[in-house]
């Protein structure tokens, strides 16, 4: 996936559509096709991982397996640096976010926190990650604005 996202036209189109769909459309990218391809790839990978999970657990009971896996996936992506607004992030960040989330879950178990609070801890981590992403985005905007003002002031001198 790393090669596909960074070394192919499809990966660049995917980042462009994720960042700003309207601008990508105006630049000549067929945004509808890119979005459909992204959903098809996601569905295929989901089916493949479901088959692997069924083979690993030797069971296909929806009531006992796969509960709240989407919460863990979102938490890992947010912790890994993906923006929920789209267009930002990396595969390596998701791997690191997954490792961090697993360490947090193990820490919850080691500290003796009841397992019923495991989802509350994951939700709190997602919330903190989203707030940190928002603050970082605002910080970058302020920094770019200040750089622009400094460049303008230096040009006038």
mmCIF file of C-alpha atoms in Angstrom:
data_model
loop_
_atom_site.group_PDB
_atom_site.id
_atom_site.type_symbol
_atom_site.label_atom_id
_atom_site.label_comp_id
_atom_site.label_asym_id
_atom_site.label_seq_id
_atom_site.Cartn_x
_atom_site.Cartn_y
_atom_site.Cartn_z
ATOM 1 C CA UNK A 1 0.000 0.000 0.000
ATOM 2 C CA UNK A 2 2.880 2.350 0.707
ATOM 3 C CA UNK A 3 4.080 2.036 -2.887
ATOM 4 C CA UNK A 4 0.561 2.477 -4.269
ATOM 5 C CA UNK A 5 -0.085 5.623 -2.240
ATOM 6 C CA UNK A 6 3.221 7.366 -2.899
ATOM 7 C CA UNK A 7 4.501 6.056 -6.227
ATOM 8 C CA UNK A 8 1.428 5.795 -8.456
ATOM 9 C CA UNK A 9 -0.929 8.267 -10.060
ATOM 10 C CA UNK A 10 -3.866 6.615 -8.288
ATOM 11 C CA UNK A 11 -2.284 7.281 -4.892
ATOM 12 C CA UNK A 12 -1.691 10.927 -5.723
ATOM 13 C CA UNK A 13 -5.256 11.217 -7.021
ATOM 14 C CA UNK A 14 -6.526 9.614 -3.829
ATOM 15 C CA UNK A 15 -4.664 12.141 -1.674
ATOM 16 C CA UNK A 16 -5.901 14.994 -3.884
ATOM 17 C CA UNK A 17 -9.532 13.880 -3.700
ATOM 18 C CA UNK A 18 -9.248 13.341 0.042
ATOM 19 C CA UNK A 19 -7.802 16.793 0.601
ATOM 20 C CA UNK A 20 -10.166 18.782 -1.623
ATOM 21 C CA UNK A 21 -12.559 16.994 -3.950
ATOM 22 C CA UNK A 22 -13.660 20.120 -5.785
ATOM 23 C CA UNK A 23 -10.098 21.261 -6.518
ATOM 24 C CA UNK A 24 -9.216 17.742 -7.691
ATOM 25 C CA UNK A 25 -12.193 17.764 -10.057
ATOM 26 C CA UNK A 26 -11.158 21.163 -11.453
ATOM 27 C CA UNK A 27 -7.630 19.869 -12.033
ATOM 28 C CA UNK A 28 -8.960 17.124 -14.296
ATOM 29 C CA UNK A 29 -9.152 14.149 -11.939
ATOM 30 C CA UNK A 30 -12.209 11.948 -12.338
ATOM 31 C CA UNK A 31 -13.161 12.140 -8.690
ATOM 32 C CA UNK A 32 -16.126 9.788 -8.973
ATOM 33 C CA UNK A 33 -13.954 7.031 -10.375
ATOM 34 C CA UNK A 34 -11.283 7.550 -7.697
ATOM 35 C CA UNK A 35 -13.878 7.416 -4.910
ATOM 36 C CA UNK A 36 -15.484 4.261 -6.313
ATOM 37 C CA UNK A 37 -12.079 2.589 -6.673
ATOM 38 C CA UNK A 38 -11.214 3.516 -3.084
ATOM 39 C CA UNK A 39 -14.446 1.960 -1.811
ATOM 40 C CA UNK A 40 -13.942 -1.183 -3.908
ATOM 41 C CA UNK A 41 -10.375 -1.600 -2.616
ATOM 42 C CA UNK A 42 -11.589 -1.034 0.949
ATOM 43 C CA UNK A 43 -14.373 -3.610 0.517
ATOM 44 C CA UNK A 44 -11.947 -6.147 -0.939
ATOM 45 C CA UNK A 45 -9.470 -5.699 1.902
ATOM 46 C CA UNK A 46 -12.321 -5.939 4.419
ATOM 47 C CA UNK A 47 -13.500 -9.198 2.871
ATOM 48 C CA UNK A 48 -9.964 -10.580 2.900
ATOM 49 C CA UNK A 49 -9.406 -9.627 6.534
ATOM 50 C CA UNK A 50 -12.792 -11.120 7.469
ATOM 51 C CA UNK A 51 -11.794 -14.403 5.881
ATOM 52 C CA UNK A 52 -8.499 -14.348 7.789
ATOM 53 C CA UNK A 53 -10.333 -13.603 11.056
ATOM 54 C CA UNK A 54 -12.756 -16.477 10.436
ATOM 55 C CA UNK A 55 -9.872 -18.841 9.720
ATOM 56 C CA UNK A 56 -7.970 -17.676 12.807
ATOM 57 C CA UNK A 57 -10.912 -18.013 15.196
ATOM 58 C CA UNK A 58 -12.478 -20.995 13.395
ATOM 59 C CA UNK A 59 -15.829 -19.373 13.936
ATOM 60 C CA UNK A 60 -18.212 -17.053 12.140
ATOM 61 C CA UNK A 61 -20.480 -15.754 14.880
ATOM 62 C CA UNK A 62 -21.271 -12.060 14.441
ATOM 63 C CA UNK A 63 -22.298 -11.782 18.078
ATOM 64 C CA UNK A 64 -18.903 -12.808 19.410
ATOM 65 C CA UNK A 65 -16.308 -11.622 16.870
ATOM 66 C CA UNK A 66 -15.609 -8.313 15.240
ATOM 67 C CA UNK A 67 -17.448 -6.161 17.745
ATOM 68 C CA UNK A 68 -16.233 -2.574 17.672
ATOM 69 C CA UNK A 69 -13.305 -3.311 15.342
ATOM 70 C CA UNK A 70 -14.196 -0.140 13.454
ATOM 71 C CA UNK A 71 -13.581 1.816 16.676
ATOM 72 C CA UNK A 72 -10.104 0.333 16.930
ATOM 73 C CA UNK A 73 -9.430 1.071 13.250
ATOM 74 C CA UNK A 74 -10.464 4.715 13.604
ATOM 75 C CA UNK A 75 -8.460 5.094 16.803
ATOM 76 C CA UNK A 76 -5.356 3.598 15.169
ATOM 77 C CA UNK A 77 -5.710 5.894 12.155
ATOM 78 C CA UNK A 78 -6.197 9.011 14.280
ATOM 79 C CA UNK A 79 -3.289 8.105 16.550
ATOM 80 C CA UNK A 80 -1.185 7.467 13.451
ATOM 81 C CA UNK A 81 -1.689 10.988 12.167
ATOM 82 C CA UNK A 82 -4.553 10.616 9.722
ATOM 83 C CA UNK A 83 -6.880 13.568 9.607
ATOM 84 C CA UNK A 84 -10.566 12.735 9.830
ATOM 85 C CA UNK A 85 -11.083 15.474 7.251
ATOM 86 C CA UNK A 86 -9.066 13.442 4.737
ATOM 87 C CA UNK A 87 -6.023 13.935 2.559
ATOM 88 C CA UNK A 88 -3.365 13.532 5.242
ATOM 89 C CA UNK A 89 -1.593 10.591 6.832
ATOM 90 C CA UNK A 90 0.678 7.659 6.082
ATOM 91 C CA UNK A 91 0.718 3.883 6.324
ATOM 92 C CA UNK A 92 3.664 3.961 8.727
ATOM 93 C CA UNK A 93 1.674 6.288 10.979
ATOM 94 C CA UNK A 94 -1.213 3.816 11.062
ATOM 95 C CA UNK A 95 1.154 0.987 12.005
ATOM 96 C CA UNK A 96 2.581 3.119 14.823
ATOM 97 C CA UNK A 97 -0.938 4.114 15.886
ATOM 98 C CA UNK A 98 -1.946 0.454 15.996
ATOM 99 C CA UNK A 99 1.059 -0.396 18.130
ATOM 100 C CA UNK A 100 0.293 2.508 20.477
ATOM 101 C CA UNK A 101 -3.362 1.466 20.750
ATOM 102 C CA UNK A 102 -2.377 -2.108 21.582
ATOM 103 C CA UNK A 103 0.063 -0.865 24.218
ATOM 104 C CA UNK A 104 -2.728 1.272 25.710
ATOM 105 C CA UNK A 105 -5.077 -1.729 25.829
ATOM 106 C CA UNK A 106 -2.407 -3.847 27.504
ATOM 107 C CA UNK A 107 -1.758 -1.025 29.956
ATOM 108 C CA UNK A 108 -5.467 -0.916 30.811
ATOM 109 C CA UNK A 109 -5.343 -4.638 31.569
ATOM 110 C CA UNK A 110 -2.127 -4.381 33.589
ATOM 111 C CA UNK A 111 -3.425 -1.488 35.679
ATOM 112 C CA UNK A 112 -6.487 -3.512 36.621
ATOM 113 C CA UNK A 113 -8.991 -1.169 35.009
ATOM 114 C CA UNK A 114 -12.251 -3.062 34.370
ATOM 115 C CA UNK A 115 -12.599 -4.355 30.816
ATOM 116 C CA UNK A 116 -15.963 -2.611 30.555
ATOM 117 C CA UNK A 117 -14.055 0.694 30.497
ATOM 118 C CA UNK A 118 -11.835 -0.411 27.602
ATOM 119 C CA UNK A 119 -14.146 1.261 25.065
ATOM 120 C CA UNK A 120 -14.221 4.438 27.143
ATOM 121 C CA UNK A 121 -10.422 4.522 27.076
ATOM 122 C CA UNK A 122 -10.405 3.988 23.289
ATOM 123 C CA UNK A 123 -13.026 6.699 22.818
ATOM 124 C CA UNK A 124 -11.020 9.081 24.981
ATOM 125 C CA UNK A 125 -7.926 8.369 22.911
ATOM 126 C CA UNK A 126 -9.863 9.120 19.708
ATOM 127 C CA UNK A 127 -11.180 12.358 21.210
ATOM 128 C CA UNK A 128 -7.716 13.451 22.327
ATOM 129 C CA UNK A 129 -6.314 12.560 18.900
ATOM 130 C CA UNK A 130 -8.978 14.564 17.058
ATOM 131 C CA UNK A 131 -8.486 17.565 19.340
ATOM 132 C CA UNK A 132 -4.699 17.363 18.935
ATOM 133 C CA UNK A 133 -5.087 17.176 15.148
ATOM 134 C CA UNK A 134 -7.353 20.207 15.183
ATOM 135 C CA UNK A 135 -4.962 22.201 17.360
ATOM 136 C CA UNK A 136 -1.987 21.224 15.186
ATOM 137 C CA UNK A 137 -3.860 22.307 12.048
ATOM 138 C CA UNK A 138 -4.674 25.667 13.634
ATOM 139 C CA UNK A 139 -1.034 26.052 14.735
ATOM 140 C CA UNK A 140 0.180 25.411 11.183
ATOM 141 C CA UNK A 141 -2.272 27.967 9.795
ATOM 142 C CA UNK A 142 -1.113 30.595 12.298
ATOM 143 C CA UNK A 143 2.538 29.835 11.535
ATOM 144 C CA UNK A 144 1.980 30.150 7.781
ATOM 145 C CA UNK A 145 0.113 33.408 8.331
ATOM 146 C CA UNK A 146 2.999 34.768 10.408
ATOM 147 C CA UNK A 147 5.534 33.687 7.782
ATOM 148 C CA UNK A 148 3.491 35.464 5.137
ATOM 149 C CA UNK A 149 3.377 38.629 7.225
ATOM 150 C CA UNK A 150 7.135 38.469 7.857
ATOM 151 C CA UNK A 151 7.852 37.974 4.160
ATOM 152 C CA UNK A 152 5.586 40.913 3.316
ATOM 153 C CA UNK A 153 7.234 43.118 5.952
ATOM 154 C CA UNK A 154 10.714 42.202 4.724
ATOM 155 C CA UNK A 155 9.700 42.978 1.158
ATOM 156 C CA UNK A 156 8.589 46.471 2.134
ATOM 157 C CA UNK A 157 11.826 47.345 3.941
#
